[in-house]
CSV table of N, CA and C in Angstrom, one decimal:
chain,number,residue,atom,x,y,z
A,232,UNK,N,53.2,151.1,145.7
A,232,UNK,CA,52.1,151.4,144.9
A,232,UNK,C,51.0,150.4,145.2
A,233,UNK,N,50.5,150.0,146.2
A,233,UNK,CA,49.7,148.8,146.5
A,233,UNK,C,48.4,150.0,147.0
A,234,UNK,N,47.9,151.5,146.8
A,234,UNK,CA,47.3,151.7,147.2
A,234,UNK,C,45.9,151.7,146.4
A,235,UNK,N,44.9,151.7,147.2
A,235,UNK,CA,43.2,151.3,146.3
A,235,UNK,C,42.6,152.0,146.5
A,236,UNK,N,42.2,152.8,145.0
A,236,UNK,CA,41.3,154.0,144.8
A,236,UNK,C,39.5,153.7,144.6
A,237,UNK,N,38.9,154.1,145.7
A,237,UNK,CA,37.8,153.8,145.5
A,237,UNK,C,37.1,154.5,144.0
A,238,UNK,N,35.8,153.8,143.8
A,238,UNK,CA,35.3,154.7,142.6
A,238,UNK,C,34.8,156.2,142.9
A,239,UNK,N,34.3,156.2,144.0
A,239,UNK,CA,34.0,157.4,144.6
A,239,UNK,C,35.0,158.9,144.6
A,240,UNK,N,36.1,157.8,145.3
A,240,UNK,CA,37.4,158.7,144.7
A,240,UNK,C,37.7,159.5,143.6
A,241,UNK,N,37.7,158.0,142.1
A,241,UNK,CA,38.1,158.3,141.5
A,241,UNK,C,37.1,159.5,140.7
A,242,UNK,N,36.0,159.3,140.9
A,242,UNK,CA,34.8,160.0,140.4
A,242,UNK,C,35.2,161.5,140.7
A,243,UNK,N,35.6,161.4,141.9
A,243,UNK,CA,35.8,163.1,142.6
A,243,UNK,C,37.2,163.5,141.8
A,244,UNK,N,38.0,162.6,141.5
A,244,UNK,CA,39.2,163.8,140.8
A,244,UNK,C,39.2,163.3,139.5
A,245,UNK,N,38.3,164.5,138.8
A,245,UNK,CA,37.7,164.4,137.3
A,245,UNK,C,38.1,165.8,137.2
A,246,UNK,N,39.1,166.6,137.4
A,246,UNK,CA,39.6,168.3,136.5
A,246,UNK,C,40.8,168.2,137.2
A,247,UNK,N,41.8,169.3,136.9
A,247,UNK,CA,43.5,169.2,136.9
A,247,UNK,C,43.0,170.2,138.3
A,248,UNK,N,41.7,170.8,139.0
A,248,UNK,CA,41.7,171.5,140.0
A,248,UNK,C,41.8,170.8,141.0
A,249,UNK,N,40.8,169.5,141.2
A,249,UNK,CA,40.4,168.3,142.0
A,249,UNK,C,41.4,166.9,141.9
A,250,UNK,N,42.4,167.4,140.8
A,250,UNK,CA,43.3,165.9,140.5
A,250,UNK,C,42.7,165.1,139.9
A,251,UNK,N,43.9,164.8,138.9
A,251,UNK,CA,42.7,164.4,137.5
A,251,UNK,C,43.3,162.8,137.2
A,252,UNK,N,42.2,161.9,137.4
A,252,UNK,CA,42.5,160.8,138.1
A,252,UNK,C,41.7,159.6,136.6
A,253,UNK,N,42.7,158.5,136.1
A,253,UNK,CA,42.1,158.0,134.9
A,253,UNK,C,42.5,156.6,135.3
A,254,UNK,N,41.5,155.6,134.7
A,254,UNK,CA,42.0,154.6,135.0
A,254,UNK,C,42.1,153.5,134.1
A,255,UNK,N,43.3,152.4,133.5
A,255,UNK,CA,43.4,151.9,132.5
A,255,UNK,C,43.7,150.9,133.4
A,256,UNK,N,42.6,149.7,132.8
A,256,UNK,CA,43.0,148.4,133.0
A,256,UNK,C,43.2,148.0,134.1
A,257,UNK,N,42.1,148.8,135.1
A,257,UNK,CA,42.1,148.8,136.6
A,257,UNK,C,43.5,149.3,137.5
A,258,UNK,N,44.2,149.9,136.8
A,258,UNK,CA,45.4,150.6,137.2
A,258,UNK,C,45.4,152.0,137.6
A,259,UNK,N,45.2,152.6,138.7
A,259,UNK,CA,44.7,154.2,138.4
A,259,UNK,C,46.2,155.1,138.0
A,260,UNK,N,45.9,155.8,137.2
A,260,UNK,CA,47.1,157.5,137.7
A,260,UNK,C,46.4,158.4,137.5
A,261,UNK,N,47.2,159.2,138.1
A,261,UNK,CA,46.9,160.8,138.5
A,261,UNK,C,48.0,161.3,137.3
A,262,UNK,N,47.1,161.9,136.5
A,262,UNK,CA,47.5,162.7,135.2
A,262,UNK,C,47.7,164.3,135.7
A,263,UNK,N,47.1,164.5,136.7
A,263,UNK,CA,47.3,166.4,136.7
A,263,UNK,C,48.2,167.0,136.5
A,264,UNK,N,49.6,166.6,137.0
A,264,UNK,CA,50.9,167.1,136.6
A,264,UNK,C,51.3,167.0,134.9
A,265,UNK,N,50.5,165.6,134.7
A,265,UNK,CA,50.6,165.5,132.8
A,265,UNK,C,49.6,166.2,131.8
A,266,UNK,N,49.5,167.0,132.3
A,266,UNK,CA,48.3,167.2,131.2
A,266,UNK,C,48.7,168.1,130.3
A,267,UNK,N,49.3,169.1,130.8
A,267,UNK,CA,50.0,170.0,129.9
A,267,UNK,C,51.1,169.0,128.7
A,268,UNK,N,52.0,168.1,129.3
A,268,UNK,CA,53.0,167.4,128.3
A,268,UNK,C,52.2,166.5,127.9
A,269,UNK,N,51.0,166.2,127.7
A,269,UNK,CA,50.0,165.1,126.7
A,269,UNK,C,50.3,165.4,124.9
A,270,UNK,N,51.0,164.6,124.4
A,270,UNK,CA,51.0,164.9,123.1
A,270,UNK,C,49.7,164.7,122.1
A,271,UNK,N,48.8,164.3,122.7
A,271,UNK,CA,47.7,164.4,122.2
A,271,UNK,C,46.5,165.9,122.5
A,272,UNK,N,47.6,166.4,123.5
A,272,UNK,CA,46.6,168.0,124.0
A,272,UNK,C,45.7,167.1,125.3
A,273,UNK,N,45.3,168.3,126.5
A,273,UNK,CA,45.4,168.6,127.2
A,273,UNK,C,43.2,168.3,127.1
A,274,UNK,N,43.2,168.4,126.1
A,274,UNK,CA,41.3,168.1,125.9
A,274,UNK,C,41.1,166.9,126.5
A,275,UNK,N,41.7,165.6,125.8
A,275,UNK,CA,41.0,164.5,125.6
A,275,UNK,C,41.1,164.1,127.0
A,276,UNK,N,42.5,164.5,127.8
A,276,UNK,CA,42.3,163.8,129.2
A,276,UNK,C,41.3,164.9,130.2
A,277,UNK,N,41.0,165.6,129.9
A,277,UNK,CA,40.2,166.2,130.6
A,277,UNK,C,38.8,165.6,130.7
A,278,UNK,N,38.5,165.1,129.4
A,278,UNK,CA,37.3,164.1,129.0
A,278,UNK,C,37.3,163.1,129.8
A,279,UNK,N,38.4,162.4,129.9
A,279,UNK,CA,37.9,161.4,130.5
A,279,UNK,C,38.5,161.2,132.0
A,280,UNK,N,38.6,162.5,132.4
A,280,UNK,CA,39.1,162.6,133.9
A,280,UNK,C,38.1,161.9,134.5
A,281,UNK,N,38.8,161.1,135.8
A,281,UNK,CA,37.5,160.3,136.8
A,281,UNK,C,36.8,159.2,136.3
A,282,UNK,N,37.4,158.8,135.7
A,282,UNK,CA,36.8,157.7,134.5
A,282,UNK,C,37.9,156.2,133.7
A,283,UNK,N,37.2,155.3,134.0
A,283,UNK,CA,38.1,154.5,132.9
A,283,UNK,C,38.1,155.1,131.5
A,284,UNK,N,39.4,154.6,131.1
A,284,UNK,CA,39.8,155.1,130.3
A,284,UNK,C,40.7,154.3,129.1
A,285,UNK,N,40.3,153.0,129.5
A,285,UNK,CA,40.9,151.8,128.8
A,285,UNK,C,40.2,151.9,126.9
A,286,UNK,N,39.3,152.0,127.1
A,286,UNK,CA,39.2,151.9,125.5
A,286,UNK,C,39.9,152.8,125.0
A,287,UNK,N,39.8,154.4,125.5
A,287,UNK,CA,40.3,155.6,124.5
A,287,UNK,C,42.0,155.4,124.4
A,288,UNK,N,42.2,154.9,125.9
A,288,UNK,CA,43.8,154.7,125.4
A,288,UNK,C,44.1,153.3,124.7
A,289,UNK,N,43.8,152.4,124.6
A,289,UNK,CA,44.4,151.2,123.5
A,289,UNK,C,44.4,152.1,122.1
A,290,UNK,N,43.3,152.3,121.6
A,290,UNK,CA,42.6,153.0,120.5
A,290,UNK,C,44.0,154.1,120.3
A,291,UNK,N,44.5,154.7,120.6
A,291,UNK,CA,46.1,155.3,120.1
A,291,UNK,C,47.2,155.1,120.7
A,292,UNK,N,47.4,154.1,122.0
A,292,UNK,CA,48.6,154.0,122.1
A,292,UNK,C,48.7,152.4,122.7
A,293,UNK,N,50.2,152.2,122.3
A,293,UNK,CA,50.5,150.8,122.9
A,293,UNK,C,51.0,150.1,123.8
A,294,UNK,N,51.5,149.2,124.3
A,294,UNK,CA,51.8,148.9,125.8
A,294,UNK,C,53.3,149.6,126.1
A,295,UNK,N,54.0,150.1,125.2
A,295,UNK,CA,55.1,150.8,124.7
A,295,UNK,C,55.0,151.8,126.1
A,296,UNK,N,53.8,152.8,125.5
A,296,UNK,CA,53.4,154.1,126.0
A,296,UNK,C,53.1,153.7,127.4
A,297,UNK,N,52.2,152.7,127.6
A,297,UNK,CA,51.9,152.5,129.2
A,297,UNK,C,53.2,152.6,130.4
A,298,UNK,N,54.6,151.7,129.1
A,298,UNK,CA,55.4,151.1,130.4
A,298,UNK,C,56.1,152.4,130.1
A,299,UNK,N,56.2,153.5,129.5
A,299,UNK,CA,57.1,154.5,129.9
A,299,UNK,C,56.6,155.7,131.1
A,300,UNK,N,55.7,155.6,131.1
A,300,UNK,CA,54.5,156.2,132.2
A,300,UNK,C,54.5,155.5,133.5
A,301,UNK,N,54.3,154.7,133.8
A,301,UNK,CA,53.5,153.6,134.6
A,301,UNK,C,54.6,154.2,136.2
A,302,UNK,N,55.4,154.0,136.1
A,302,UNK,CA,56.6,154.3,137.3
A,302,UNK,C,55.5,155.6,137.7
A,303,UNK,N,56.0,156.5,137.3
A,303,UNK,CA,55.6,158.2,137.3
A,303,UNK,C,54.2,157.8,137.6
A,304,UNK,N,53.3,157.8,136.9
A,304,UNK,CA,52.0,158.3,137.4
A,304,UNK,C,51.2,157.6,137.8
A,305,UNK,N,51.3,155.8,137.8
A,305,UNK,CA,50.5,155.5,138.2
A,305,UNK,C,50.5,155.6,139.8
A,306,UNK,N,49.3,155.4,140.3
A,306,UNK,CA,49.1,155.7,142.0
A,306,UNK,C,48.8,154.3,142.9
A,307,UNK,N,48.0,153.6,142.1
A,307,UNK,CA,47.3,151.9,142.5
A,307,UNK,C,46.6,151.8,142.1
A,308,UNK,N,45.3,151.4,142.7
A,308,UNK,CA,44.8,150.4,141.4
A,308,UNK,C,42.8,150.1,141.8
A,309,UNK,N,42.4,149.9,141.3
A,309,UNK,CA,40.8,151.1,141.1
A,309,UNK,C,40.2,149.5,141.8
A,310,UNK,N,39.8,149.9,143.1
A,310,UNK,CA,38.8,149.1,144.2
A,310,UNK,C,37.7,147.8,143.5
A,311,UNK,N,37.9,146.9,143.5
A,311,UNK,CA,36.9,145.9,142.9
A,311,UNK,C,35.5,146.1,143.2
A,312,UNK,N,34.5,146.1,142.5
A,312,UNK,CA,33.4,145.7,142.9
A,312,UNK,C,32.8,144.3,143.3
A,313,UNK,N,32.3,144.7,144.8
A,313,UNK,CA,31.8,143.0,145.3
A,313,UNK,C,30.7,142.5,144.3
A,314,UNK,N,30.6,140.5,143.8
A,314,UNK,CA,30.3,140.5,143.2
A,314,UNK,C,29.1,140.1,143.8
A,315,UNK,N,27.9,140.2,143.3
A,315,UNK,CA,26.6,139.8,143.9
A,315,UNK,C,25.8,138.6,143.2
């Protein structure tokens, strides 16, 4: 899992059509296969497909939730911006 998702990337897979791509705490996963089993419903990550997504996930879940996911969906890890 050492692979790096540009922003560009991640911008492009924003719907479960394009691969739906979120990113917490510079960690990316690909949710498309989860979106259906989201116990919160299938809306909110559609919201924030292609997008960090670190505030809306702290705000209801805990590191609990991260580390039972993390294997499964994460993909790598969201390209740094050079600093100027």
């Amino acid at each position: 899992m050492s692979k790096t998702i540009s922003q560009s990337d991640l911008a492009a897979h924003n719907s479960v059509e394009t691969g739906l791509y979120i990113v917490i705490d510079g960690g990316v996963y690909d949710l498309t296969g989860f979106v259906e089993e989201h116990p919160g419903g299938a809306k909110i990550l559609k919201r924030v497909g292609g997008k960090d997504a670190s505030k809306q996930f702290w705000k209801y879940h805990n590191e609990g939730v991260l580390k039972k996911y993390q294997e499964r969906l994460r993909i790598g890890n969201l390209e740094e911006k050079a600093k100027l």
